[in-house]
mmCIF file of N, CA and C in Angstrom:
data_model
loop_
_atom_site.group_PDB
_atom_site.id
_atom_site.type_symbol
_atom_site.label_atom_id
_atom_site.label_comp_id
_atom_site.label_asym_id
_atom_site.label_seq_id
_atom_site.Cartn_x
_atom_site.Cartn_y
_atom_site.Cartn_z
ATOM 1 N N MET A 1 216.818 102.176 21.753
ATOM 2 C CA MET A 1 216.244 103.260 22.519
ATOM 3 C C MET A 1 217.344 104.024 23.237
ATOM 4 N N ARG A 2 217.108 105.312 23.392
ATOM 5 C CA ARG A 2 218.076 106.125 24.135
ATOM 6 C C ARG A 2 217.955 105.841 25.624
ATOM 7 N N LYS A 3 219.054 105.788 26.286
ATOM 8 C CA LYS A 3 219.079 105.497 27.717
ATOM 9 C C LYS A 3 218.688 106.734 28.520
ATOM 10 N N GLY A 4 217.955 106.506 29.608
ATOM 11 C CA GLY A 4 217.644 107.572 30.550
ATOM 12 C C GLY A 4 216.406 108.398 30.239
ATOM 13 N N ILE A 5 215.732 108.190 29.112
ATOM 14 C CA ILE A 5 214.563 109.019 28.813
ATOM 15 C C ILE A 5 213.250 108.243 28.931
ATOM 16 N N HIS A 6 213.315 106.932 29.069
ATOM 17 C CA HIS A 6 212.110 106.127 29.145
ATOM 18 C C HIS A 6 211.867 105.672 30.583
ATOM 19 N N PRO A 7 210.597 105.583 30.993
ATOM 20 C CA PRO A 7 210.312 105.102 32.347
ATOM 21 C C PRO A 7 210.617 103.611 32.461
ATOM 22 N N GLY A 8 210.778 103.172 33.679
ATOM 23 C CA GLY A 8 211.048 101.758 33.921
ATOM 24 C C GLY A 8 209.852 100.896 33.543
ATOM 25 N N TYR A 9 210.114 99.705 33.021
ATOM 26 C CA TYR A 9 209.082 98.795 32.561
ATOM 27 C C TYR A 9 209.234 97.497 33.328
ATOM 28 N N GLY A 10 208.276 97.224 34.222
ATOM 29 C CA GLY A 10 208.420 96.026 35.035
ATOM 30 C C GLY A 10 207.084 95.436 35.431
ATOM 31 N N LEU A 11 207.128 94.413 36.236
ATOM 32 C CA LEU A 11 205.925 93.728 36.682
ATOM 33 C C LEU A 11 205.181 94.559 37.724
ATOM 34 N N VAL A 12 203.871 94.683 37.523
ATOM 35 C CA VAL A 12 203.006 95.462 38.405
ATOM 36 C C VAL A 12 201.703 94.692 38.581
ATOM 37 N N VAL A 13 201.130 94.740 39.769
ATOM 38 C CA VAL A 13 199.827 94.136 40.028
ATOM 39 C C VAL A 13 198.773 95.229 39.909
ATOM 40 N N PHE A 14 197.773 94.998 39.055
ATOM 41 C CA PHE A 14 196.624 95.889 38.958
ATOM 42 C C PHE A 14 195.490 95.237 39.731
ATOM 43 N N ARG A 15 194.894 95.999 40.647
ATOM 44 C CA ARG A 15 193.856 95.457 41.517
ATOM 45 C C ARG A 15 192.559 96.223 41.297
ATOM 46 N N ASP A 16 191.516 95.504 40.878
ATOM 47 C CA ASP A 16 190.185 96.079 40.689
ATOM 48 C C ASP A 16 189.463 96.015 42.024
ATOM 49 N N ARG A 17 189.269 97.162 42.638
ATOM 50 C CA ARG A 17 188.664 97.205 43.956
ATOM 51 C C ARG A 17 187.181 96.865 43.921
ATOM 52 N N ALA A 18 186.490 97.160 42.820
ATOM 53 C CA ALA A 18 185.057 96.901 42.728
ATOM 54 C C ALA A 18 184.757 95.412 42.675
ATOM 55 N N ALA A 19 185.594 94.639 41.981
ATOM 56 C CA ALA A 19 185.338 93.214 41.793
ATOM 57 C C ALA A 19 186.237 92.337 42.652
ATOM 58 N N ASN A 20 187.116 92.935 43.429
ATOM 59 C CA ASN A 20 188.063 92.183 44.249
ATOM 60 C C ASN A 20 188.850 91.195 43.388
ATOM 61 N N HIS A 21 189.430 91.725 42.318
ATOM 62 C CA HIS A 21 190.177 90.921 41.354
ATOM 63 C C HIS A 21 191.517 91.601 41.093
ATOM 64 N N ALA A 22 192.574 90.827 40.955
ATOM 65 C CA ALA A 22 193.897 91.379 40.684
ATOM 66 C C ALA A 22 194.566 90.557 39.591
ATOM 67 N N PHE A 23 195.414 91.236 38.823
ATOM 68 C CA PHE A 23 196.184 90.531 37.798
ATOM 69 C C PHE A 23 197.564 91.143 37.689
ATOM 70 N N LEU A 24 198.522 90.297 37.353
ATOM 71 C CA LEU A 24 199.926 90.690 37.247
ATOM 72 C C LEU A 24 200.271 90.885 35.785
ATOM 73 N N THR A 25 200.847 92.029 35.464
ATOM 74 C CA THR A 25 201.234 92.317 34.088
ATOM 75 C C THR A 25 202.431 93.256 34.101
ATOM 76 N N ARG A 26 202.944 93.539 32.941
ATOM 77 C CA ARG A 26 204.043 94.494 32.835
ATOM 78 C C ARG A 26 203.490 95.876 32.510
ATOM 79 N N SER A 27 204.089 96.898 33.098
ATOM 80 C CA SER A 27 203.624 98.265 32.875
ATOM 81 C C SER A 27 204.717 99.245 33.272
ATOM 82 N N THR A 28 204.567 100.484 32.806
ATOM 83 C CA THR A 28 205.452 101.561 33.247
ATOM 84 C C THR A 28 204.900 102.255 34.476
ATOM 85 N N MET A 29 203.654 101.945 34.840
ATOM 86 C CA MET A 29 203.060 102.537 36.042
ATOM 87 C C MET A 29 203.669 101.910 37.278
ATOM 88 N N THR A 30 203.724 102.684 38.328
ATOM 89 C CA THR A 30 204.188 102.166 39.608
ATOM 90 C C THR A 30 203.251 102.675 40.684
ATOM 91 N N GLY A 31 203.178 101.947 41.754
ATOM 92 C CA GLY A 31 202.353 102.349 42.878
ATOM 93 C C GLY A 31 203.189 102.483 44.130
ATOM 94 N N ALA A 32 202.697 103.275 45.065
ATOM 95 C CA ALA A 32 203.414 103.451 46.323
ATOM 96 C C ALA A 32 203.242 102.230 47.217
ATOM 97 N N LYS A 33 202.130 101.520 47.042
ATOM 98 C CA LYS A 33 201.852 100.333 47.847
ATOM 99 C C LYS A 33 202.426 99.094 47.166
ATOM 100 N N THR A 34 202.634 98.057 47.955
ATOM 101 C CA THR A 34 203.095 96.779 47.418
ATOM 102 C C THR A 34 202.179 95.673 47.920
ATOM 103 N N VAL A 35 202.215 94.553 47.227
ATOM 104 C CA VAL A 35 201.413 93.393 47.608
ATOM 105 C C VAL A 35 202.223 92.143 47.320
ATOM 106 N N GLU A 36 202.019 91.110 48.144
ATOM 107 C CA GLU A 36 202.692 89.838 47.904
ATOM 108 C C GLU A 36 201.813 89.013 46.979
ATOM 109 N N TRP A 37 202.389 88.572 45.881
ATOM 110 C CA TRP A 37 201.656 87.814 44.870
ATOM 111 C C TRP A 37 201.729 86.330 45.181
ATOM 112 N N ALA A 38 201.028 85.514 44.434
ATOM 113 C CA ALA A 38 200.954 84.072 44.671
ATOM 114 C C ALA A 38 202.315 83.377 44.551
ATOM 115 N N ASP A 39 203.238 83.960 43.792
ATOM 116 C CA ASP A 39 204.561 83.351 43.641
ATOM 117 C C ASP A 39 205.493 83.675 44.807
ATOM 118 N N GLY A 40 204.999 84.435 45.797
ATOM 119 C CA GLY A 40 205.796 84.756 46.974
ATOM 120 C C GLY A 40 206.600 86.036 46.855
ATOM 121 N N ARG A 41 206.638 86.639 45.675
ATOM 122 C CA ARG A 41 207.372 87.888 45.483
ATOM 123 C C ARG A 41 206.472 89.081 45.790
ATOM 124 N N THR A 42 207.098 90.205 46.069
ATOM 125 C CA THR A 42 206.374 91.438 46.344
ATOM 126 C C THR A 42 206.456 92.347 45.125
ATOM 127 N N TYR A 43 205.298 92.855 44.692
ATOM 128 C CA TYR A 43 205.216 93.716 43.513
ATOM 129 C C TYR A 43 204.493 95.007 43.872
ATOM 130 N N PRO A 44 204.788 96.092 43.148
ATOM 131 C CA PRO A 44 204.000 97.310 43.346
ATOM 132 C C PRO A 44 202.564 97.071 42.871
ATOM 133 N N VAL A 45 201.609 97.714 43.521
ATOM 134 C CA VAL A 45 200.205 97.524 43.187
ATOM 135 C C VAL A 45 199.581 98.860 42.802
ATOM 136 N N VAL A 46 198.746 98.834 41.758
ATOM 137 C CA VAL A 46 198.003 100.008 41.306
ATOM 138 C C VAL A 46 196.524 99.655 41.411
ATOM 139 N N ASP A 47 195.782 100.432 42.202
ATOM 140 C CA ASP A 47 194.347 100.208 42.340
ATOM 141 C C ASP A 47 193.610 100.902 41.210
ATOM 142 N N VAL A 48 192.698 100.175 40.562
ATOM 143 C CA VAL A 48 191.906 100.733 39.468
ATOM 144 C C VAL A 48 190.430 100.657 39.837
ATOM 145 N N GLU A 49 189.635 101.532 39.248
ATOM 146 C CA GLU A 49 188.208 101.581 39.529
ATOM 147 C C GLU A 49 187.445 100.486 38.798
ATOM 148 N N ILE A 50 187.894 100.142 37.602
ATOM 149 C CA ILE A 50 187.142 99.204 36.774
ATOM 150 C C ILE A 50 188.110 98.414 35.902
ATOM 151 N N SER A 51 187.780 97.162 35.655
ATOM 152 C CA SER A 51 188.590 96.313 34.774
ATOM 153 C C SER A 51 187.651 95.443 33.956
ATOM 154 N N ASN A 52 188.205 94.499 33.230
ATOM 155 C CA ASN A 52 187.358 93.628 32.410
ATOM 156 C C ASN A 52 186.443 92.758 33.252
ATOM 157 N N VAL A 53 186.738 92.569 34.518
ATOM 158 C CA VAL A 53 185.907 91.744 35.383
ATOM 159 C C VAL A 53 184.663 92.498 35.848
ATOM 160 N N SER A 54 184.755 93.824 35.988
ATOM 161 C CA SER A 54 183.628 94.588 36.507
ATOM 162 C C SER A 54 182.983 95.517 35.484
ATOM 163 N N HIS A 55 183.553 95.652 34.295
ATOM 164 C CA HIS A 55 182.989 96.560 33.290
ATOM 165 C C HIS A 55 181.744 95.930 32.653
ATOM 166 N N PRO A 56 180.650 96.702 32.521
ATOM 167 C CA PRO A 56 179.407 96.140 31.974
ATOM 168 C C PRO A 56 179.546 95.553 30.577
ATOM 169 N N PHE A 57 180.414 96.082 29.745
ATOM 170 C CA PHE A 57 180.571 95.535 28.397
ATOM 171 C C PHE A 57 181.093 94.107 28.448
ATOM 172 N N PHE A 58 182.067 93.853 29.285
ATOM 173 C CA PHE A 58 182.683 92.530 29.362
ATOM 174 C C PHE A 58 181.862 91.544 30.182
ATOM 175 N N THR A 59 181.042 92.042 31.113
ATOM 176 C CA THR A 59 180.241 91.149 31.951
ATOM 177 C C THR A 59 178.917 90.788 31.308
ATOM 178 N N GLY A 60 178.550 91.473 30.228
ATOM 179 C CA GLY A 60 177.300 91.174 29.542
ATOM 180 C C GLY A 60 176.100 91.888 30.117
ATOM 181 N N THR A 61 176.306 92.843 31.002
ATOM 182 C CA THR A 61 175.190 93.569 31.598
ATOM 183 C C THR A 61 175.015 94.953 30.995
ATOM 184 N N ALA A 62 175.658 95.196 29.860
ATOM 185 C CA ALA A 62 175.541 96.505 29.209
ATOM 186 C C ALA A 62 174.130 96.677 28.659
ATOM 187 N N ARG A 63 173.620 97.894 28.751
ATOM 188 C CA ARG A 63 172.292 98.188 28.224
ATOM 189 C C ARG A 63 172.423 98.645 26.781
ATOM 190 N N VAL A 64 171.502 98.226 25.954
ATOM 191 C CA VAL A 64 171.472 98.658 24.558
ATOM 192 C C VAL A 64 170.460 99.793 24.474
ATOM 193 N N LEU A 65 170.906 100.936 23.975
ATOM 194 C CA LEU A 65 170.022 102.087 23.869
ATOM 195 C C LEU A 65 169.194 102.000 22.602
ATOM 196 N N ASP A 66 167.956 102.403 22.710
ATOM 197 C CA ASP A 66 167.050 102.419 21.567
ATOM 198 C C ASP A 66 167.197 103.770 20.882
ATOM 199 N N THR A 67 168.183 103.892 19.991
ATOM 200 C CA THR A 67 168.432 105.187 19.355
ATOM 201 C C THR A 67 167.347 105.546 18.359
ATOM 202 N N ALA A 68 166.776 104.575 17.679
ATOM 203 C CA ALA A 68 165.707 104.883 16.719
ATOM 204 C C ALA A 68 164.503 105.451 17.451
ATOM 205 N N GLY A 69 164.151 104.892 18.581
ATOM 206 C CA GLY A 69 163.040 105.410 19.367
ATOM 207 C C GLY A 69 163.294 106.817 19.873
ATOM 208 N N ARG A 70 164.521 107.116 20.209
ATOM 209 C CA ARG A 70 164.864 108.456 20.689
ATOM 210 C C ARG A 70 164.758 109.482 19.571
ATOM 211 N N VAL A 71 165.182 109.110 18.372
ATOM 212 C CA VAL A 71 165.085 110.029 17.238
ATOM 213 C C VAL A 71 163.625 110.312 16.918
ATOM 214 N N GLU A 72 162.800 109.274 16.890
ATOM 215 C CA GLU A 72 161.380 109.458 16.607
ATOM 216 C C GLU A 72 160.710 110.320 17.672
ATOM 217 N N ARG A 73 161.050 110.118 18.914
ATOM 218 C CA ARG A 73 160.480 110.921 19.995
ATOM 219 C C ARG A 73 160.911 112.382 19.859
ATOM 220 N N PHE A 74 162.170 112.595 19.494
ATOM 221 C CA PHE A 74 162.653 113.959 19.285
ATOM 222 C C PHE A 74 161.899 114.628 18.149
ATOM 223 N N GLU A 75 161.698 113.895 17.043
ATOM 224 C CA GLU A 75 160.981 114.464 15.898
ATOM 225 C C GLU A 75 159.530 114.751 16.232
ATOM 226 N N ARG A 76 158.898 113.895 17.026
ATOM 227 C CA ARG A 76 157.517 114.170 17.439
ATOM 228 C C ARG A 76 157.446 115.421 18.311
ATOM 229 N N ARG A 77 158.415 115.566 19.178
ATOM 230 C CA ARG A 77 158.407 116.677 20.120
ATOM 231 C C ARG A 77 158.726 118.011 19.441
ATOM 232 N N TYR A 78 159.724 118.027 18.566
ATOM 233 C CA TYR A 78 160.198 119.288 17.992
ATOM 234 C C TYR A 78 159.933 119.405 16.499
ATOM 235 N N GLY A 79 159.374 118.391 15.894
ATOM 236 C CA GLY A 79 159.089 118.440 14.457
ATOM 237 C C GLY A 79 160.303 118.042 13.652
ATOM 238 N N LYS A 80 160.027 117.608 12.422
ATOM 239 C CA LYS A 80 161.127 117.228 11.548
ATOM 240 C C LYS A 80 161.839 118.468 11.038
ATOM 241 N N ARG A 81 163.111 118.305 10.794
ATOM 242 C CA ARG A 81 163.942 119.402 10.342
ATOM 243 C C ARG A 81 163.737 119.636 8.861
ATOM 244 N N GLY A 82 163.636 120.897 8.472
ATOM 245 C CA GLY A 82 163.480 121.236 7.056
ATOM 246 C C GLY A 82 164.761 120.981 6.295
ATOM 247 N N GLY A 83 164.642 120.748 4.993
ATOM 248 C CA GLY A 83 165.819 120.464 4.186
ATOM 249 C C GLY A 83 166.760 121.652 4.101
ATOM 250 N N LEU A 84 168.032 121.384 4.166
ATOM 251 C CA LEU A 84 169.029 122.460 4.068
ATOM 252 C C LEU A 84 169.701 122.434 2.737
#
């Protein structure tokens, strides 16, 4: 890689504010705030709105949409489309 054109790649704490969960990983993102991690070191922290702990897909609370019912309701309301 060419020197000087890539952002720094280091350890960063991502903190999910909705679920009160944090995890340490490597990233090019940096935060203005810092937090002391369990190992006693201080790392930059990036607050995120949602993570795998709070996202409905990963928690199993995702709703399944009834697309067939929606299509039938649309066809009843507006009629079936003529052939093109």
